[in-house]
Short mmCIF file of C-alpha atoms and ligand atoms in Angstrom, two decimals:
data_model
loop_
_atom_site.label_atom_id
_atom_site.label_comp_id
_atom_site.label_asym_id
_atom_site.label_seq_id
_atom_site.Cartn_x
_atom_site.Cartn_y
_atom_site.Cartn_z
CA UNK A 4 -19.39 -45.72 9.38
CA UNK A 5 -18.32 -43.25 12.01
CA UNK A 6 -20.95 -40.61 10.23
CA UNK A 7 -23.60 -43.19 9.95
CA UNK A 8 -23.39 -43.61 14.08
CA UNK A 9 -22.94 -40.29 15.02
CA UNK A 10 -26.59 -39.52 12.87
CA UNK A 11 -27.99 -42.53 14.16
CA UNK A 12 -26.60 -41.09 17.68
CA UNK A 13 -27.86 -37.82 17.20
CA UNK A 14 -31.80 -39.70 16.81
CA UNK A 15 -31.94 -39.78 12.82
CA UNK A 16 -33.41 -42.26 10.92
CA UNK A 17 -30.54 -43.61 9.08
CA UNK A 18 -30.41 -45.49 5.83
CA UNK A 19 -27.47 -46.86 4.22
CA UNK A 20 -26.42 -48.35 0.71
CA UNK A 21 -23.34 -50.02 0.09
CA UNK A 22 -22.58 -49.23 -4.46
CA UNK A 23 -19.10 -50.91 -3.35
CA UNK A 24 -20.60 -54.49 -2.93
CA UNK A 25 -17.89 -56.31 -4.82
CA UNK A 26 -15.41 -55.19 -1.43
CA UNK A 27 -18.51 -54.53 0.86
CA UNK A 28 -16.57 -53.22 3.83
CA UNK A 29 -19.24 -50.89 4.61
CA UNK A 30 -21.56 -54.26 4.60
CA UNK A 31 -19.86 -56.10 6.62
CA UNK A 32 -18.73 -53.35 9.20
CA UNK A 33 -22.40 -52.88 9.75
CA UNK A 34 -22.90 -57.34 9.49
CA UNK A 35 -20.19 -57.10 12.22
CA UNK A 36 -22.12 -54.59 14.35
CA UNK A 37 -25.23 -56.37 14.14
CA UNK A 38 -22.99 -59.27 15.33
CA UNK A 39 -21.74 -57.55 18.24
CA UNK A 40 -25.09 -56.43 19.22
CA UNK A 41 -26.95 -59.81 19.07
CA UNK A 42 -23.75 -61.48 20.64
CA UNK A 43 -22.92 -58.99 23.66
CA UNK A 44 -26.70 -58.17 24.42
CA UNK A 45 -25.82 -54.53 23.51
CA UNK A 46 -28.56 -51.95 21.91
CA UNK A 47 -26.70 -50.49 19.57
CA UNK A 48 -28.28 -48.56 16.92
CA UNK A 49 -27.86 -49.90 13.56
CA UNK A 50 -29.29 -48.48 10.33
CA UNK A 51 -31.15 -49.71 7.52
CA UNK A 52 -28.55 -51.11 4.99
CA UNK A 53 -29.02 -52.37 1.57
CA UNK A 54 -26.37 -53.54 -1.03
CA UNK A 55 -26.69 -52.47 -4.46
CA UNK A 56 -24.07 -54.67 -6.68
CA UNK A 57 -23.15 -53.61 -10.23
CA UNK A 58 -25.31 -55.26 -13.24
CA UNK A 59 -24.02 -58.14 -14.91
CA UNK A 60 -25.97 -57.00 -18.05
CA UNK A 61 -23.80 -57.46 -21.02
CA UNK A 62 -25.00 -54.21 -23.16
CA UNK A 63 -23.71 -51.04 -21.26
CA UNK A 64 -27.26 -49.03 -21.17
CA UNK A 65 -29.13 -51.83 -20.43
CA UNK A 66 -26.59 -52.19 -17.46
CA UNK A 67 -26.63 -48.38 -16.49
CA UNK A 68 -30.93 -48.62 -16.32
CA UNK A 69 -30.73 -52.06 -14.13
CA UNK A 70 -28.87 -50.08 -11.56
CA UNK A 71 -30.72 -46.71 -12.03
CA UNK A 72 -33.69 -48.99 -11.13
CA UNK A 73 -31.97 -51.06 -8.31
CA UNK A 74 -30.55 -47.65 -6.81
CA UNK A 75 -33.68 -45.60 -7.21
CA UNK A 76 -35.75 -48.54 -5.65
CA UNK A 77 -33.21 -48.83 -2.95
CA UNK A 78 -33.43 -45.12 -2.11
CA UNK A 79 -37.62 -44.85 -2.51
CA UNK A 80 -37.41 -47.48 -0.06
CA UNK A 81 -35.70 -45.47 2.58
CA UNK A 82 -37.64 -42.24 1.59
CA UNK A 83 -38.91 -42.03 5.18
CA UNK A 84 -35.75 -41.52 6.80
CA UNK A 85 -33.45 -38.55 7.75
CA UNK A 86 -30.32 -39.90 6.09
CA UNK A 87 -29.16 -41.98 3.29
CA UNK A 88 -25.59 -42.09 3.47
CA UNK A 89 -23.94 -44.13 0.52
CA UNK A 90 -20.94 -45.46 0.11
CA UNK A 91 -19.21 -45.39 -3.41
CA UNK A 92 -16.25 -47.52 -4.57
CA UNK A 93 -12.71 -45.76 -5.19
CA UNK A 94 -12.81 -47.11 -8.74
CA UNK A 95 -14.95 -44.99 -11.65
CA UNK A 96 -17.76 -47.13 -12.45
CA UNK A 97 -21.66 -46.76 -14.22
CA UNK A 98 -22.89 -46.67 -10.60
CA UNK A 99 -20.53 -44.78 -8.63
CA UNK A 100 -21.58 -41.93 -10.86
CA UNK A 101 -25.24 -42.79 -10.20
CA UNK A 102 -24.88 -42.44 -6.40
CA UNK A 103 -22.95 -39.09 -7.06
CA UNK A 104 -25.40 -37.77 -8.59
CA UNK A 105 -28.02 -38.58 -6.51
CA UNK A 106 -25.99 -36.99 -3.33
CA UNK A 107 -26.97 -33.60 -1.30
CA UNK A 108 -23.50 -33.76 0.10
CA UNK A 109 -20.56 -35.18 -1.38
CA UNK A 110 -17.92 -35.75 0.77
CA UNK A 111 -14.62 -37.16 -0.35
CA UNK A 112 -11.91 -38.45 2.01
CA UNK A 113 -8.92 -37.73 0.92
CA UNK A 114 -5.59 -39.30 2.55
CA UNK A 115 -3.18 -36.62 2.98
CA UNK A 116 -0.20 -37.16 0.62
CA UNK A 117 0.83 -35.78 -2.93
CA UNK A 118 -0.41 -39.33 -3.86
CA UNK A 119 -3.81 -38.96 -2.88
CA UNK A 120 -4.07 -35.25 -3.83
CA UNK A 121 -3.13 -36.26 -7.35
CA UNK A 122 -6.61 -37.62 -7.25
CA UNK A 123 -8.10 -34.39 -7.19
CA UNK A 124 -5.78 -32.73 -9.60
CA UNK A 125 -3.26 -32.54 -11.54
CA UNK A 126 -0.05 -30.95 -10.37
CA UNK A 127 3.41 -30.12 -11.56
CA UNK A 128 6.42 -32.60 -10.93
CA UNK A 129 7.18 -30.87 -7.70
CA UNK A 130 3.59 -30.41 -6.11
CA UNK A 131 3.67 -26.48 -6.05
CA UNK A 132 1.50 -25.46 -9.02
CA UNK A 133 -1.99 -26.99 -9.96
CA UNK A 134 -2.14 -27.87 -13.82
CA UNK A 135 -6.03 -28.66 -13.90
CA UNK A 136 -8.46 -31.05 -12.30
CA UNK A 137 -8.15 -34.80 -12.12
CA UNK A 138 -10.73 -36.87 -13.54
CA UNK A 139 -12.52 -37.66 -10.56
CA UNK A 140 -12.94 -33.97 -10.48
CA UNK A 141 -14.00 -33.52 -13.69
CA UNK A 142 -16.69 -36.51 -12.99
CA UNK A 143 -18.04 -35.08 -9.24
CA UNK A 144 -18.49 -31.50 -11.56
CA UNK A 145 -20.13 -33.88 -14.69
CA UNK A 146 -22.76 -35.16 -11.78
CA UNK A 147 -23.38 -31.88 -10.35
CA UNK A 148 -24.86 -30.87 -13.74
CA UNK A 149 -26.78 -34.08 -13.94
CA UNK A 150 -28.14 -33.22 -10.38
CA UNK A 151 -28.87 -29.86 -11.44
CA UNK A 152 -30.82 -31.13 -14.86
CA UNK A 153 -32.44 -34.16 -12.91
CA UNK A 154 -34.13 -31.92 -10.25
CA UNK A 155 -32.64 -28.65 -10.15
CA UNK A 156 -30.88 -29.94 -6.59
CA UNK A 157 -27.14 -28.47 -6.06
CA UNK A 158 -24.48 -30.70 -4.36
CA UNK A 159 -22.57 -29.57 -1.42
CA UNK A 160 -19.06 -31.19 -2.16
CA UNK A 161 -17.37 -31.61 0.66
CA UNK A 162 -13.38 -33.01 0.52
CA UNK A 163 -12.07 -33.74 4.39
CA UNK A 164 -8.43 -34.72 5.10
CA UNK A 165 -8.03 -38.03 6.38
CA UNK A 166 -4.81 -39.78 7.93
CA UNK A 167 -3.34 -37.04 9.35
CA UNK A 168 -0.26 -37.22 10.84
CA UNK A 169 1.19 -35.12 13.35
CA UNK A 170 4.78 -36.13 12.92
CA UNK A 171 5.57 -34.32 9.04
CA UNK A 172 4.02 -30.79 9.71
CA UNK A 173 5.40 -29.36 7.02
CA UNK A 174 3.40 -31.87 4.40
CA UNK A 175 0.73 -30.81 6.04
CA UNK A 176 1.24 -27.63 5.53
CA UNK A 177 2.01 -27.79 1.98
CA UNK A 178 -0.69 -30.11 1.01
CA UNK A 179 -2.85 -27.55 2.83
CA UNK A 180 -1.95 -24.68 0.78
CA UNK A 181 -2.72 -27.02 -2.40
CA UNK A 182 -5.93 -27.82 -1.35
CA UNK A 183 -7.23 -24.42 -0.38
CA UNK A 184 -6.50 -23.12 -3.74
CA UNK A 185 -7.98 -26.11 -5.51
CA UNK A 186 -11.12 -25.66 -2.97
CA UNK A 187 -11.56 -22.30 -4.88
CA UNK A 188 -10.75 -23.54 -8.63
CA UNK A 189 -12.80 -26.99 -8.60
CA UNK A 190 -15.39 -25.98 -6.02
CA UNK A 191 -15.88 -27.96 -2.72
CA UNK A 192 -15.61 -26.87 0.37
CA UNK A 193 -12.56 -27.94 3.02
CA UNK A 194 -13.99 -29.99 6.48
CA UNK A 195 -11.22 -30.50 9.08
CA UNK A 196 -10.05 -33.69 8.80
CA UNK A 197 -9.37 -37.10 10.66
CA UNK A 198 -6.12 -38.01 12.21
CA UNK A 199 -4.16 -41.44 11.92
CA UNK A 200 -5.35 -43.42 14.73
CA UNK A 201 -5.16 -47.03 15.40
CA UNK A 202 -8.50 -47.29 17.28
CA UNK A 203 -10.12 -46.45 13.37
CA UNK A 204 -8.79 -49.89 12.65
CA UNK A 205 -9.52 -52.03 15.55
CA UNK A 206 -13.30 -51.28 15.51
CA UNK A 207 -14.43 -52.72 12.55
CA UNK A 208 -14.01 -56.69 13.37
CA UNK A 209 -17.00 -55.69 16.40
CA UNK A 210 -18.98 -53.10 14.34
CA UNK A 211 -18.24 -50.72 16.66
CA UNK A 212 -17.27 -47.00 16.27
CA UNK A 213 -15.70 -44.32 18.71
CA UNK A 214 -19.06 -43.31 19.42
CA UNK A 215 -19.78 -47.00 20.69
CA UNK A 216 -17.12 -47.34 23.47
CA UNK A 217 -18.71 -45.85 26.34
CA UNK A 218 -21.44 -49.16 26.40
CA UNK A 219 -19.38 -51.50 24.25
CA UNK A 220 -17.84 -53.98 26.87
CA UNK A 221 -14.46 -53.59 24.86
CA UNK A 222 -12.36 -52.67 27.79
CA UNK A 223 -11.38 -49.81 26.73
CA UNK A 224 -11.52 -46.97 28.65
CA UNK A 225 -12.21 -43.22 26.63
CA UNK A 226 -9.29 -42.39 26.53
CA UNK A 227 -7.53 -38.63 25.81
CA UNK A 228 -7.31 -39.59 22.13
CA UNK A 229 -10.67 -41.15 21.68
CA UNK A 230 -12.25 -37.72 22.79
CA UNK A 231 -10.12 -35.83 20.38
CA UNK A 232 -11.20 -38.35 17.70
CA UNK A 233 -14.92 -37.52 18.76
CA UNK A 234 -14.08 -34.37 18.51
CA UNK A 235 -12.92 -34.82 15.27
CA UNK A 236 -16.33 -36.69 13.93
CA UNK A 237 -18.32 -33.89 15.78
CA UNK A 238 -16.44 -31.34 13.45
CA UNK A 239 -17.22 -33.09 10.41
CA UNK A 240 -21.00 -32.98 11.19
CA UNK A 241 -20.64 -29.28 12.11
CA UNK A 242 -19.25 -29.04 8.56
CA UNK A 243 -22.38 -31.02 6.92
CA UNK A 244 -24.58 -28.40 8.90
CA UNK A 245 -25.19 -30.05 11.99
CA UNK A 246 -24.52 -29.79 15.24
CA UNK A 247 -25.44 -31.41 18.58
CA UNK A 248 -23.49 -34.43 20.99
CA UNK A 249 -23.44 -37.93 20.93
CA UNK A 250 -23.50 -38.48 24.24
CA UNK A 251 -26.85 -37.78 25.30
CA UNK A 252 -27.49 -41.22 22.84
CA UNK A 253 -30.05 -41.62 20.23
CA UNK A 254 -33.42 -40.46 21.84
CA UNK A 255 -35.03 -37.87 20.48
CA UNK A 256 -36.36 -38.36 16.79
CA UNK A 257 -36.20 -35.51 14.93
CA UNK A 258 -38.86 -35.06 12.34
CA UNK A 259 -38.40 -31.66 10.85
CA UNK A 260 -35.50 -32.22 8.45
CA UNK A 261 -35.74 -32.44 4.74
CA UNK A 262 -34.22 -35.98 3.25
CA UNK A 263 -30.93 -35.41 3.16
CA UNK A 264 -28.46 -37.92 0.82
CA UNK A 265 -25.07 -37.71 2.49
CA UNK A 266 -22.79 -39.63 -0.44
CA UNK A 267 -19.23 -40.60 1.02
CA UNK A 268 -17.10 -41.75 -1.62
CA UNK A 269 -12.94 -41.33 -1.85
CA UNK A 270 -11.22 -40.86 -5.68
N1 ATP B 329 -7.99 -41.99 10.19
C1 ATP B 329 -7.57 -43.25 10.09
N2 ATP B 329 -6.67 -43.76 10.97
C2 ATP B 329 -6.25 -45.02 10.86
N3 ATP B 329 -6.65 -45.90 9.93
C3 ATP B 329 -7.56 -45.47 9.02
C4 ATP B 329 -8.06 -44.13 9.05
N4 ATP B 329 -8.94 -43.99 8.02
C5 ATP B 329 -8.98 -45.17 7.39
N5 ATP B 329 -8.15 -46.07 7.98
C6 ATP B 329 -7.92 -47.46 7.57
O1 ATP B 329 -7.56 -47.50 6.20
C7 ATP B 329 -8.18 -48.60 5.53
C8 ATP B 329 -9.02 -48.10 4.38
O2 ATP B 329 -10.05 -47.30 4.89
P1 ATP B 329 -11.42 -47.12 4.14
O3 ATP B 329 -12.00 -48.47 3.80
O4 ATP B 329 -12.24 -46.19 4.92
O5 ATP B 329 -10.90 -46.41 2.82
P2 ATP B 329 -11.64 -46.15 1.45
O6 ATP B 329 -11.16 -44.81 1.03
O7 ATP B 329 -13.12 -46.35 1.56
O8 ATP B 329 -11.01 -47.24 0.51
P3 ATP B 329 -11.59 -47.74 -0.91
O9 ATP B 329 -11.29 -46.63 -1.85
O10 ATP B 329 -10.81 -49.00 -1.16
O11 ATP B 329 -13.06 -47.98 -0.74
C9 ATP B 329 -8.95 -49.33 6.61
O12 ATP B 329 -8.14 -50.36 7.12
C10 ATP B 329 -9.20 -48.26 7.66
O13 ATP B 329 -9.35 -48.77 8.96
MG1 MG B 330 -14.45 -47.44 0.55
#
């Protein structure tokens, strides 16, 4: 959601597609923000969202070409826009692949414990030595060769730590280490990551995002930790390739880039 804003922020066109219907928090973050909008007379921007559910087909390829068609007609529809970010469910499933495949940039939050590295790849009983890639691995590189066959298009895989904690350093550290040498051995690329903050929690009942506060009438005032959290967002869209603020607010619509699929989807 936070990436969706700060595009929408920096003047993109911004489309968005929800494969995780069944728990539709991306849905209903952006329902809430429409909400908020309507309700509290505020212009914020919003993008273009559609849901794509799973099929309910009983016979699994008949299943798998419903939601190649639903997805592909989802996307054509938003073929005049900057951005498609999607969002994919945690769970392996027909269309989660689908939307992998389909992605320019991959990134995948990943909390920062052994628990959630585990989802990456396999590891020895005491976390020090790497013993192969997960199977979520193994499916992101699967749909980087189907990306490659379907159009000759490369994915950018992106994995960015999320949760961070200030308080065990030396987990951070370690789980650092781990993921720098998987970065090499599975091939993605390391963003800086997000920090454990309440405020990422509090937003989502209004829609709103960090980027939102300054005309939001929340009441809250921008505080130290909201700038470092804007901060934090502005790094991860350094990391994607772009650059530029969020404060100047979504004015200028830039027309020269390429369609880019941003796919956001955690193991
Ligand atoms: N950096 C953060 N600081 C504090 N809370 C966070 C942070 N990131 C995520 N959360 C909270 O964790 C919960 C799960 O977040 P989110 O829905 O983004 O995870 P997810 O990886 O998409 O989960 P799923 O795999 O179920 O789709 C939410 O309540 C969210 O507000
Ligand atoms: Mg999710």
């Amino acid at each position: 959601m936070h990436l969706i804003v700060a595009l929408l922020r920096q003047g993109y066109r911004v489309g968005s597609i929800d494969l995780d219907a069944r728990q539709g928090t991306l849905s209903r973050y952006i329902e809430n923000r429409q909400r908020c909008s309507a309700e509290d007379g505020l212009a914020l921007p919003v993008p273009t969202h559609h849901r794509v559910p799973r099929s309910t087909l009983d016979s699994a390829s008949a299943a798998r070409d419903d939601e190649t068609e639903r997805l592909a007609a989802a996307m054509a529809s938003l073929s005049a826009y900057d951005f498609i970010v999607i969002d994919t469910p945690g769970s392996d499933n027909s269309l989660s692949r689908l939307g992998h495949a389909r992605a320019d940039t991959l990134i995948t939050p990943l909390n920062d414990s052994f628990l959630d590295l585990d989802l990456l790849a396999r590891l020895d009983g005491p976390g020090r030595r790497i013993l192969g890639p997960s199977l979520y691995s193994e499916m992101a590189w699967e749909q980087k060769k189907q990306r490659a066959l379907a159009d000759g298009g490369s994915i950018d895989w992106i994995v960015m730590r999320n949760r961070l904690s200030s308080l065990d350093a030396r987990n951070k550290r370690n789980i650092g280490r781990l993921l720098e040498q998987l970065s090499h051995r599975i091939g993605f690329r390391l963003a800086p990551g997000f920090s454990e903050r309440v405020i990422f929690r509090e937003l989502f009942p209004r829609g709103l995002t960090l980027l939102d506060i300054r005309e939001s009438k929340a009441g809250m005032p921008l505080s130290m930790s909201h700038v470092a959290a804007r901060q934090e967002v502005r790094a991860l869209l350094n990391a994607i390739g772009l650059t530029g603020s969020f404060d100047t607010g979504a004015s200028e619509v830039r027309e020269s880039l390429p369609l880019t699929q941003v796919q956001t989807g955690s193991p």
